[in-house]
Coordinates of C-alpha atoms (C1' of nucleotides) in Angstrom, one line a residue:
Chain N
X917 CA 133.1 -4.9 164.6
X918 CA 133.4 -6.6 167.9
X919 CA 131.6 -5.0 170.7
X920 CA 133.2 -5.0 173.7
X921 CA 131.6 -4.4 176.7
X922 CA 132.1 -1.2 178.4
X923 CA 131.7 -3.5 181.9
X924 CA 134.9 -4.3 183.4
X925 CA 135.8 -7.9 182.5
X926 CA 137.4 -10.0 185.4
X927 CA 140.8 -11.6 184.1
X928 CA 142.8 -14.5 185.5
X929 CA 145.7 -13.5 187.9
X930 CA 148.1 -14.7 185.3
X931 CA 147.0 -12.6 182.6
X932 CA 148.4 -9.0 182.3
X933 CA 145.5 -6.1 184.0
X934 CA 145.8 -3.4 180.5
X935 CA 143.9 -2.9 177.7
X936 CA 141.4 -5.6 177.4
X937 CA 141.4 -4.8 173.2
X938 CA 145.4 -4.9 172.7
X939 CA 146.1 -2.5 169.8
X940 CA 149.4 -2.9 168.4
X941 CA 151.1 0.4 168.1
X942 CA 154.4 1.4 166.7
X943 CA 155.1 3.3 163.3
X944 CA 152.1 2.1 161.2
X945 CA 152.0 -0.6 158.9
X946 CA 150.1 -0.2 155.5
X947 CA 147.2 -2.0 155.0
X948 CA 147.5 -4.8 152.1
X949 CA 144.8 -5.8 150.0
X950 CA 143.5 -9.0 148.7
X951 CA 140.9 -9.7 146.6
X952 CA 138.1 -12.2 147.2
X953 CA 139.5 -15.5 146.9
X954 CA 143.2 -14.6 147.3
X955 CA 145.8 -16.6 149.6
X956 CA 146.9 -14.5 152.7
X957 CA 149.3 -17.5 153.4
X958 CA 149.6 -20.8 153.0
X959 CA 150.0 -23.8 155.1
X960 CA 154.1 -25.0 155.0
X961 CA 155.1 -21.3 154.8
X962 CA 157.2 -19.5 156.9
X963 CA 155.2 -17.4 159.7
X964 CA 156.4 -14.9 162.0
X965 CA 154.2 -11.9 161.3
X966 CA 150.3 -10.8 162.2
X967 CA 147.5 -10.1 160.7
X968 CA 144.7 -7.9 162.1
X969 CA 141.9 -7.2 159.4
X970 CA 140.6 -3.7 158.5
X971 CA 137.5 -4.8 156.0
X972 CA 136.5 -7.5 154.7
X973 CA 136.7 -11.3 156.2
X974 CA 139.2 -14.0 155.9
X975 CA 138.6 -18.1 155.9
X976 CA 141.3 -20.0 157.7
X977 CA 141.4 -23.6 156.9
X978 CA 143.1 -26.6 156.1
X979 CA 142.7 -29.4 153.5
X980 CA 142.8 -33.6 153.5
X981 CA 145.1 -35.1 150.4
X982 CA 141.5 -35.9 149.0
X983 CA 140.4 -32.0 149.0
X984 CA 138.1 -32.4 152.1
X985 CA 138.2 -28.9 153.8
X986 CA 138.1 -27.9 157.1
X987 CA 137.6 -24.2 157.8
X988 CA 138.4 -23.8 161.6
X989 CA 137.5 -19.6 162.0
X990 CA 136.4 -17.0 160.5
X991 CA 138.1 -13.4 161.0
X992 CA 136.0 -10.7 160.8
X993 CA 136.7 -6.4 160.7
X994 CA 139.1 -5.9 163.7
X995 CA 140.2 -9.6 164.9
X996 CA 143.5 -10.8 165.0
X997 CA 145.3 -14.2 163.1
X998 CA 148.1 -15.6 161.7
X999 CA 150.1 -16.5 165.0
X1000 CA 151.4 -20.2 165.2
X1001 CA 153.3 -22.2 167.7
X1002 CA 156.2 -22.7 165.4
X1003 CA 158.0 -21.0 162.9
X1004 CA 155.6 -22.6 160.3
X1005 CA 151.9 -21.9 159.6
X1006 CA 149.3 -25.2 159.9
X1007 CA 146.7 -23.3 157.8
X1008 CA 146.2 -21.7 154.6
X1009 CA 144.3 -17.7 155.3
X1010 CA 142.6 -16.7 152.6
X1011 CA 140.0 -13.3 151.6
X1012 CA 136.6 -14.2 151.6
X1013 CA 135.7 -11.2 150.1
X1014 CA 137.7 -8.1 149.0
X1015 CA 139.7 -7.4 152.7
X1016 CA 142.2 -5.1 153.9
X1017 CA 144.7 -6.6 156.2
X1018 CA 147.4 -5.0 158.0
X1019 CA 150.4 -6.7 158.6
X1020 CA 152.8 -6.7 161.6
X1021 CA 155.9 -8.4 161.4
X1022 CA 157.5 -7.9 164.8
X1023 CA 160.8 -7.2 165.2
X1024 CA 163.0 -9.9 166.3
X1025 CA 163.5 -10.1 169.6
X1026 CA 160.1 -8.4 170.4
X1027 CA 157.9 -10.3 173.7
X1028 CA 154.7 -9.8 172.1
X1029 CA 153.4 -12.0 174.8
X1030 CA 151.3 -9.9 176.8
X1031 CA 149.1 -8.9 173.7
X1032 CA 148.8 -12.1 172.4
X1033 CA 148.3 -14.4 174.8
X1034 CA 144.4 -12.9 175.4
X1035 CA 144.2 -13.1 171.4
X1036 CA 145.4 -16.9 171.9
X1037 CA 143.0 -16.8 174.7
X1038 CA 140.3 -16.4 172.9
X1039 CA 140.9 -18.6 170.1
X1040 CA 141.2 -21.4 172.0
X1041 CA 138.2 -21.0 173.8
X1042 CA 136.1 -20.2 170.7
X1043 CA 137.9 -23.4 168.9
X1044 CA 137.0 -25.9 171.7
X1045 CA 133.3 -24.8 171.7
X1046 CA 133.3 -25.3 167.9
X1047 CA 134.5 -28.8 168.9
X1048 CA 131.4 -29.4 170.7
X1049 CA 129.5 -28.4 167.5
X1050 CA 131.1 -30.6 165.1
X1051 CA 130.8 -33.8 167.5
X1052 CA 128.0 -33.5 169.1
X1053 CA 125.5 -31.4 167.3
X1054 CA 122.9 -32.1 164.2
X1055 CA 122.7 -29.7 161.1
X1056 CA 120.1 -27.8 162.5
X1057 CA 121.5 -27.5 165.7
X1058 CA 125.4 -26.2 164.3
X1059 CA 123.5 -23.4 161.3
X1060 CA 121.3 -22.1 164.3
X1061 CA 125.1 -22.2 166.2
X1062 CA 126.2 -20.2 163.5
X1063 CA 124.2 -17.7 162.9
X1064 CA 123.6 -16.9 166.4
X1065 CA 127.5 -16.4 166.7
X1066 CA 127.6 -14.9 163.8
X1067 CA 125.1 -12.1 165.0
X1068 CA 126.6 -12.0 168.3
X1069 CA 129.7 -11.5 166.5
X1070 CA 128.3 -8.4 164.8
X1071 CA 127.3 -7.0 168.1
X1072 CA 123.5 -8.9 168.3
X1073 CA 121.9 -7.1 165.8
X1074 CA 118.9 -8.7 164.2
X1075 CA 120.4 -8.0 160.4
X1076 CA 123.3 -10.2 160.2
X1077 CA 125.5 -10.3 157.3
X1078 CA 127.1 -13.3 155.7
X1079 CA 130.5 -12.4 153.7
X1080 CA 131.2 -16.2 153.1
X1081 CA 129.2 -18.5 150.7
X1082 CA 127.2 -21.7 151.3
X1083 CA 130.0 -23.7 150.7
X1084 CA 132.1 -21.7 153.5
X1085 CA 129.4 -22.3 155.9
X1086 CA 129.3 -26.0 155.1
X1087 CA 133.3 -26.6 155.1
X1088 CA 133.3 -24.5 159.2
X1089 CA 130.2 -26.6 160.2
X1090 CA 131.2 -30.0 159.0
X1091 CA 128.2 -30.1 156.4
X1092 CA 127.6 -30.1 152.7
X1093 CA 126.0 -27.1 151.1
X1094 CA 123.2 -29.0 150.3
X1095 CA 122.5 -29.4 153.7
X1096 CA 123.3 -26.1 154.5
X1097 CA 120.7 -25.0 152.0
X1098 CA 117.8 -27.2 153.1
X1099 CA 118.2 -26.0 156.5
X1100 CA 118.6 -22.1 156.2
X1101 CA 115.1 -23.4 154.0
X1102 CA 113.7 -24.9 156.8
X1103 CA 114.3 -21.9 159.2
X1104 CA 113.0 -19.6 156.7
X1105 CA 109.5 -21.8 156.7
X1106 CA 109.3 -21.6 160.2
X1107 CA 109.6 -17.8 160.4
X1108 CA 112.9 -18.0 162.3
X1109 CA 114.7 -16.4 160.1
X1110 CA 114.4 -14.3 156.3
X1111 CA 116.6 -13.5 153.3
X1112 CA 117.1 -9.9 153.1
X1113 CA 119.7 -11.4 150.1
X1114 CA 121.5 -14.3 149.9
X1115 CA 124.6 -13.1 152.1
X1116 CA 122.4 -11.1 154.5
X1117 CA 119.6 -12.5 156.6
X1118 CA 117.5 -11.4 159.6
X1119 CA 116.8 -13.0 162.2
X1120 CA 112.9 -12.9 163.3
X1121 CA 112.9 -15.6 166.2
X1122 CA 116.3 -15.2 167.9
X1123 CA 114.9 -17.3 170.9
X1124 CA 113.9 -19.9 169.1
X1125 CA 117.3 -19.6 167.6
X1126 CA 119.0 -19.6 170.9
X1127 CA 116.9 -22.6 171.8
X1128 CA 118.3 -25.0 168.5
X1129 CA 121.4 -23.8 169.1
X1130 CA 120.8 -25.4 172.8
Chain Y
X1432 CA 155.4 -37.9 179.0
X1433 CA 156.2 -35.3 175.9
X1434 CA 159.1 -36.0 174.2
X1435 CA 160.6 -32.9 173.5
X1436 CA 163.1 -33.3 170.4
X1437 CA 166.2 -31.9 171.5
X1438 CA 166.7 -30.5 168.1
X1439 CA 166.0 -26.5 168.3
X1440 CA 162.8 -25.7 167.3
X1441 CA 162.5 -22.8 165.2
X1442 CA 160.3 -20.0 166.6
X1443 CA 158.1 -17.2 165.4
X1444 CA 159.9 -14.0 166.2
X1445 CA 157.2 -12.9 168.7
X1446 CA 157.5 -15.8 170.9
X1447 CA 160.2 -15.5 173.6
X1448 CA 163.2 -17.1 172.6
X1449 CA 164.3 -19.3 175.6
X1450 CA 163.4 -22.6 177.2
X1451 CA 160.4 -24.3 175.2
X1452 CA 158.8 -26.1 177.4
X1453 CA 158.6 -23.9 180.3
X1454 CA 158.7 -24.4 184.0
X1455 CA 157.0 -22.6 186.7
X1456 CA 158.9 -21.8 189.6
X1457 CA 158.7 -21.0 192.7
X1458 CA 158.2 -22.4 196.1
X1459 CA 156.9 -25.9 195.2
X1460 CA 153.5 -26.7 195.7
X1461 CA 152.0 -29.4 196.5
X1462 CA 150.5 -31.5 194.4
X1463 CA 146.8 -32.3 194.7
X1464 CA 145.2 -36.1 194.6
X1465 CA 142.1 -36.7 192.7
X1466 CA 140.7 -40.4 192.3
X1467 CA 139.4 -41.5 188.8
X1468 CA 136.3 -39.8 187.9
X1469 CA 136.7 -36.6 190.7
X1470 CA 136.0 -33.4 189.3
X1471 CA 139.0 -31.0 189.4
X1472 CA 137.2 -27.8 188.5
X1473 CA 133.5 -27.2 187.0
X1474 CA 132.0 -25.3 184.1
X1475 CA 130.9 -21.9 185.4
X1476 CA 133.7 -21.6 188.3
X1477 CA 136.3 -19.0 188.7
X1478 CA 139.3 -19.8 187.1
X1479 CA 142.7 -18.3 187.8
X1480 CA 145.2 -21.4 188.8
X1481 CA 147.4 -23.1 186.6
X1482 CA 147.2 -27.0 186.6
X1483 CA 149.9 -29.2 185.6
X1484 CA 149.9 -33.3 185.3
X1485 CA 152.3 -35.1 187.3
X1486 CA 151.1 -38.4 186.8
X1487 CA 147.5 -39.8 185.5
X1488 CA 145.3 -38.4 182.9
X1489 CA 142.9 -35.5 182.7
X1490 CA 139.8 -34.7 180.3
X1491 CA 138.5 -31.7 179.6
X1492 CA 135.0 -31.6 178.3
X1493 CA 132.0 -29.9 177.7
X1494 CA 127.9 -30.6 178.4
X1495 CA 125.0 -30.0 176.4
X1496 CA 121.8 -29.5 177.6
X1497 CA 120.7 -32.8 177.2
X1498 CA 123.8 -34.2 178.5
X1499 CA 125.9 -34.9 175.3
X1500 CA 129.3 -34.4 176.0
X1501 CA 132.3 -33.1 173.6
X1502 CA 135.6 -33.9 175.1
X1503 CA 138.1 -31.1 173.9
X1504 CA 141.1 -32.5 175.2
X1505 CA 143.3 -35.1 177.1
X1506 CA 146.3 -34.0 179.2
X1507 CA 148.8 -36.4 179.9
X1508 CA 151.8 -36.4 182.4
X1509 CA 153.5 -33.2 181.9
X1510 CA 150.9 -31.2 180.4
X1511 CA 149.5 -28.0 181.7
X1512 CA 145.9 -26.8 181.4
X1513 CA 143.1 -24.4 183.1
X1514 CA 143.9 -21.7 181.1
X1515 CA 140.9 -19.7 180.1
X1516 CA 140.0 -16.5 178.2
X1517 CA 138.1 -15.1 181.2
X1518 CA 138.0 -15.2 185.0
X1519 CA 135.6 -18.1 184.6
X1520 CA 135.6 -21.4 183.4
X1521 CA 134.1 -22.5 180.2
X1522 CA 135.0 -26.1 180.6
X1523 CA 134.7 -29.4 183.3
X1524 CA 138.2 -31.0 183.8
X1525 CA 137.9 -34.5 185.5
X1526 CA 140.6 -36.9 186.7
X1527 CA 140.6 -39.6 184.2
X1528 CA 142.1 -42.3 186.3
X1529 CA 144.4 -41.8 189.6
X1530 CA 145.6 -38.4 188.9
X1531 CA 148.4 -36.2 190.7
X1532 CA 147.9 -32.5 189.3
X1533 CA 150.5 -29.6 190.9
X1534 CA 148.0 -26.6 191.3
X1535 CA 149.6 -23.0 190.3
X1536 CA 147.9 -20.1 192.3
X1537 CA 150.0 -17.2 190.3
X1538 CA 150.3 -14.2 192.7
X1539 CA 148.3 -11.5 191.6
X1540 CA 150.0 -9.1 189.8
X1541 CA 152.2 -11.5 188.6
X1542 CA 152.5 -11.6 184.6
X1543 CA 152.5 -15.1 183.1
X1544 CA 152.3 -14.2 179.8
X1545 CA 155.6 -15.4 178.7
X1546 CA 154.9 -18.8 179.6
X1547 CA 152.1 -19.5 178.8
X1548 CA 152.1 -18.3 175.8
X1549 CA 153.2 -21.3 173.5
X1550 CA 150.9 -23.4 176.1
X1551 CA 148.2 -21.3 174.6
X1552 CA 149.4 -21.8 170.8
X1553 CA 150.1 -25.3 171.5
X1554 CA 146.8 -26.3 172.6
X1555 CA 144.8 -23.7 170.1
X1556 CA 146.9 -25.7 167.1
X1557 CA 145.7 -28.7 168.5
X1558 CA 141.9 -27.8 168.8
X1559 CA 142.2 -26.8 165.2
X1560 CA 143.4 -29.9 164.0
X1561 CA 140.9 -31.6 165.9
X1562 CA 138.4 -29.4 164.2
X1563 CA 139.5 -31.4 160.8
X1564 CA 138.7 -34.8 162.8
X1565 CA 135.4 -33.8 163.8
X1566 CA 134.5 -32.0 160.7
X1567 CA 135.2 -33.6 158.2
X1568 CA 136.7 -37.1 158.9
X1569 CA 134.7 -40.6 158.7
X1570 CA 134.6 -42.9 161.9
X1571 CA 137.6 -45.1 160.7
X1572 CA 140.2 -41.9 160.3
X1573 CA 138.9 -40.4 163.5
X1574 CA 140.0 -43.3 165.6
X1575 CA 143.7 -43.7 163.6
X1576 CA 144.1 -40.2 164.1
X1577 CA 143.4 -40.8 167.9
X1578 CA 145.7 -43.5 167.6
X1579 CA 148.5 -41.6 165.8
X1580 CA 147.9 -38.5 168.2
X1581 CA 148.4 -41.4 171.6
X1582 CA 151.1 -42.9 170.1
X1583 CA 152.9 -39.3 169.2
X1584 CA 152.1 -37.8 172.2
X1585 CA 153.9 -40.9 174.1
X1586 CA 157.2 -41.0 172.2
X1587 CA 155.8 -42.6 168.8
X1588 CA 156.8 -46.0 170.5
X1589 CA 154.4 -49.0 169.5
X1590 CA 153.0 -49.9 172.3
X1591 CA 150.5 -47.0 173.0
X1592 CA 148.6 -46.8 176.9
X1593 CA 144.9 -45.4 176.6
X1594 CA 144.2 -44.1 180.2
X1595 CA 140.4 -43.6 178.8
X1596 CA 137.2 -45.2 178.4
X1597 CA 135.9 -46.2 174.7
X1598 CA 133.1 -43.6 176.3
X1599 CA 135.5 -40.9 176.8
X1600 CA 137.4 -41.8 173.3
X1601 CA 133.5 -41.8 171.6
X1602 CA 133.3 -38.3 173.5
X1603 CA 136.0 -37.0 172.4
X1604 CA 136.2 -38.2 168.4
X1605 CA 132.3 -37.3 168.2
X1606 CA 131.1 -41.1 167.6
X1607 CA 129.2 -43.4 170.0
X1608 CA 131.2 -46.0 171.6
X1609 CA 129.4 -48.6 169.7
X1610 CA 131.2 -47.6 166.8
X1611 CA 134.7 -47.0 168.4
X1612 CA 134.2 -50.9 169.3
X1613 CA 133.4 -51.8 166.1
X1614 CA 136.5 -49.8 164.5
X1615 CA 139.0 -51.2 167.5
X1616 CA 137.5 -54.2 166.3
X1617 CA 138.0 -54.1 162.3
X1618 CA 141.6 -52.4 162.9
X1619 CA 142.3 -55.8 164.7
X1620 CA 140.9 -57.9 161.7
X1621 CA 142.8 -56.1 159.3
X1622 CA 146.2 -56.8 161.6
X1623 CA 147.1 -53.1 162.0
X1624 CA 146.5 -53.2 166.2
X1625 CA 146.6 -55.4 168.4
X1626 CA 144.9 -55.6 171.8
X1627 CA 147.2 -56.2 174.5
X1628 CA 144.7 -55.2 177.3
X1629 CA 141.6 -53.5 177.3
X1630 CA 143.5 -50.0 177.8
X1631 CA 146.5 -50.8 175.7
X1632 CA 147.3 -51.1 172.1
X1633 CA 150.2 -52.1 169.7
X1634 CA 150.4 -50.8 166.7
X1635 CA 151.5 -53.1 164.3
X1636 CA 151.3 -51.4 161.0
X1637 CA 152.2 -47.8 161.4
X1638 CA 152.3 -47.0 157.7
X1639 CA 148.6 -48.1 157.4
X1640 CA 147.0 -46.4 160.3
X1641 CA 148.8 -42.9 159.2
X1642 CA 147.5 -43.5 155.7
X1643 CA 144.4 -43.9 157.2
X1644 CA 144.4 -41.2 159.3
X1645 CA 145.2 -38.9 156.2
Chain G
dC299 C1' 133.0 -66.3 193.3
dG300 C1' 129.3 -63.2 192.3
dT301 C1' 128.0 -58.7 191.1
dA302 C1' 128.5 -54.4 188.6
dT303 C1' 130.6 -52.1 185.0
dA304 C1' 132.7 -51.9 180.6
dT305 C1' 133.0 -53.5 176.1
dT306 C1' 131.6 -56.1 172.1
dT307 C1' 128.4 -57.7 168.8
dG308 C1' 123.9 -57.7 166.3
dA309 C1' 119.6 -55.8 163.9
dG310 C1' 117.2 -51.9 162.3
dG311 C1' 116.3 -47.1 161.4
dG312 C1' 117.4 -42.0 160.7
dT313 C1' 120.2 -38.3 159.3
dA314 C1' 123.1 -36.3 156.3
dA315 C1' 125.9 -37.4 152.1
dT316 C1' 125.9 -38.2 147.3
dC317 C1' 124.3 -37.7 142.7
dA318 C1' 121.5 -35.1 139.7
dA319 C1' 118.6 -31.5 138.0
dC320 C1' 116.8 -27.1 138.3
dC321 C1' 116.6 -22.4 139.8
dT322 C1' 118.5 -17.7 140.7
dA323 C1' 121.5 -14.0 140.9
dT324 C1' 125.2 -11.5 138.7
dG325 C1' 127.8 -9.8 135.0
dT326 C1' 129.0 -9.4 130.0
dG327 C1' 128.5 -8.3 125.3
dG328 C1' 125.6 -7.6 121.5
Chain M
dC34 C1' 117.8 -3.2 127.3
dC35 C1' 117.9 -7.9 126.6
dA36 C1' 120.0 -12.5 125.6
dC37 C1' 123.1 -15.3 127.3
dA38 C1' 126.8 -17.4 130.2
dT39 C1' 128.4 -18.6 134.6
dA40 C1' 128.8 -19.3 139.3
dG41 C1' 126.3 -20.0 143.3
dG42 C1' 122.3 -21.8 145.4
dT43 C1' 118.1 -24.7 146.0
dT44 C1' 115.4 -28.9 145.6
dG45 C1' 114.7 -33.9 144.8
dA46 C1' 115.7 -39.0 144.9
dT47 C1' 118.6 -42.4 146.6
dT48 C1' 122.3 -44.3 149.3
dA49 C1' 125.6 -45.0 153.0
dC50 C1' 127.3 -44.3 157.3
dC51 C1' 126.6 -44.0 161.9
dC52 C1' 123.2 -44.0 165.7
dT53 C1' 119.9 -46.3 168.5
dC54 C1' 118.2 -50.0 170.9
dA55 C1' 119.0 -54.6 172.5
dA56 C1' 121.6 -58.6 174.0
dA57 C1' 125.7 -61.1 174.9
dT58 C1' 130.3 -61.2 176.5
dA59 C1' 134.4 -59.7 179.0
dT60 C1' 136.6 -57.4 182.7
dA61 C1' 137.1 -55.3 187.3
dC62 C1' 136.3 -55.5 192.0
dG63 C1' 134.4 -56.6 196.6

DNA sequence: CGTATATTTGAGGGTAATCAACCTATGTGG
DNA sequence: CCACATAGGTTGATTACCCTCAAATATACG
């Protein structure tokens, strides 16, 4: 549920002037399902194909020998994953919920370039400023990060909804649930934000917000 | 100083299948001098030129308000960056030390999309696995990762060059430089580097720092 | 050789992790 | 409908790691 700006959007010289949104066409591809919890693909496995997701939300991530896990993004309704630089995927995918995913596997020979490289794009960009909120930001600072991307994801609304658990949130910001927990507390006893449920919150002070997220 | 291995690297069928490492062509140009510390472009600037290391070292980096800064990536010789999502830059990029970069103005029009392509997917793998650092990865296996990555990223060979500051490897590993000292300084106790200068490193026991690094 | 900068070392404190207990939703079967 | 089980979430006490502040030492440079 991405909103895209009706505005034009200036692009780089190098990067192909079409459709801003690239929508992959070609004799449609049925959606697969998975249900919460399953593996979309695993890390070591072949790649080669795409994934754009219908409903639902997927955690990408990888582990340490120990079990430590990292979950570098979240994909939400409509966003694209699964592309690699090699022939071999560096992350496991899973459903975070029940999600519908439909698969492209590009025919060989294919130059799928010009529609992925603004998907890449965009990945990267969002990955190096979760960088800056892993090493350089507090616990309050990277859950007030979080949940004002996470709004602005779902077009800025005030409800935002949260299809990924505490532990999620804790394994993408670099914290432990616990300290997830005691600070979605704290925000809710300053008034900055409220638990409609426990995957769906609102926020009430979205400048304040702003503000912790710097 | 890549080393590409001349073995053929397998490829995801929607990557174009020719040289890996590509080069841009053209009518050379010329290639731009920037002293240590000179700015090469600044957060907030329009983007649209391709940059490309001929000799030196290059950070990338982002600001906080409050002036914290989150490095998101070195380039060394032979590396290109300045790609961006947008027509604007989200990032600073800073000469590291005496720098050479050849500047790419891609004629409008032009589609670049091919090449830069696996730039792209290089760079976002990278970011994620640096997400893993950051995230969820003590002080000790931050700095044996950096290690590891330097040492990769100039041939595996033993003797590793660090172009940076211990304030630009703090920036960039998300730890002060008082505890990149001290971690320089308990790697050297425990025999597994060795300081040949301030700015260069041997790695005596390669086994150990990978282990430590995960 | 002297100054400025970078790095190392030391002491103390704060933030988030760990360990543990409790609470709350959700779902199941009686 | 309720008792219960279970997973997920919250709260509390303590600890550990890294940051901060401060000083000493090493290195680079005019």
């Amino acid at each position: 549920m991405h909103v895209q700006a009706s505005a034009k959007i200036e692009l780089p010289s190098y990067l192909p002037h079409q459709s801003p949104a690239p929508v992959f066409e070609g004799p449609t591809t049925p959606v697969s399902f998975f249900p919460a919890g399953a593996e979309i693909y695993a890390q070591g496995e072949k790649a080669g194909a795409l994934y754009q997701v219908e409903f639902g939300a997927v955690r990408i991530y990888r582990l340490l020998a120990d079990g430590r896990r990292q979950i570098s993004a979240f994909h939400l309704a409509g966003e694209t994953f699964g592309f690699e630089a090699d022939a071999t995927h560096h992350f496991f995918a899973e459903a975070i919920s029940a999600t519908g995913v439909r698969v492209f596997r590009t025919p060989c020979g294919m130059d799928m370039s010009r529609q992925l490289l603004p998907l890449a794009l965009r990945g990267l960009t969002r990955a190096q400023e979760h960088l800056l909120v892993l090493g350089r930001q507090n616990a309050i600072e990277r859950v007030a990060a979080f949940l004002v991307e996470m709004s602005e994801r779902q077009g800025g609304l005030q409800q935002v909804e949260l299809p990924m658990s505490r532990n999620d949130i804790g394994d993408y910001l670099g914290l432990t649930i616990e300290t997830v927990s005691r600070v979605f507390t704290r925000l809710k006893e300053k008034c900055v934000i409220r638990l409609l449920s426990l995957r769906s919150i609102e926020i009430l002070k979205r400048d304040t917000l702003l503000a912790m997220a710097e």
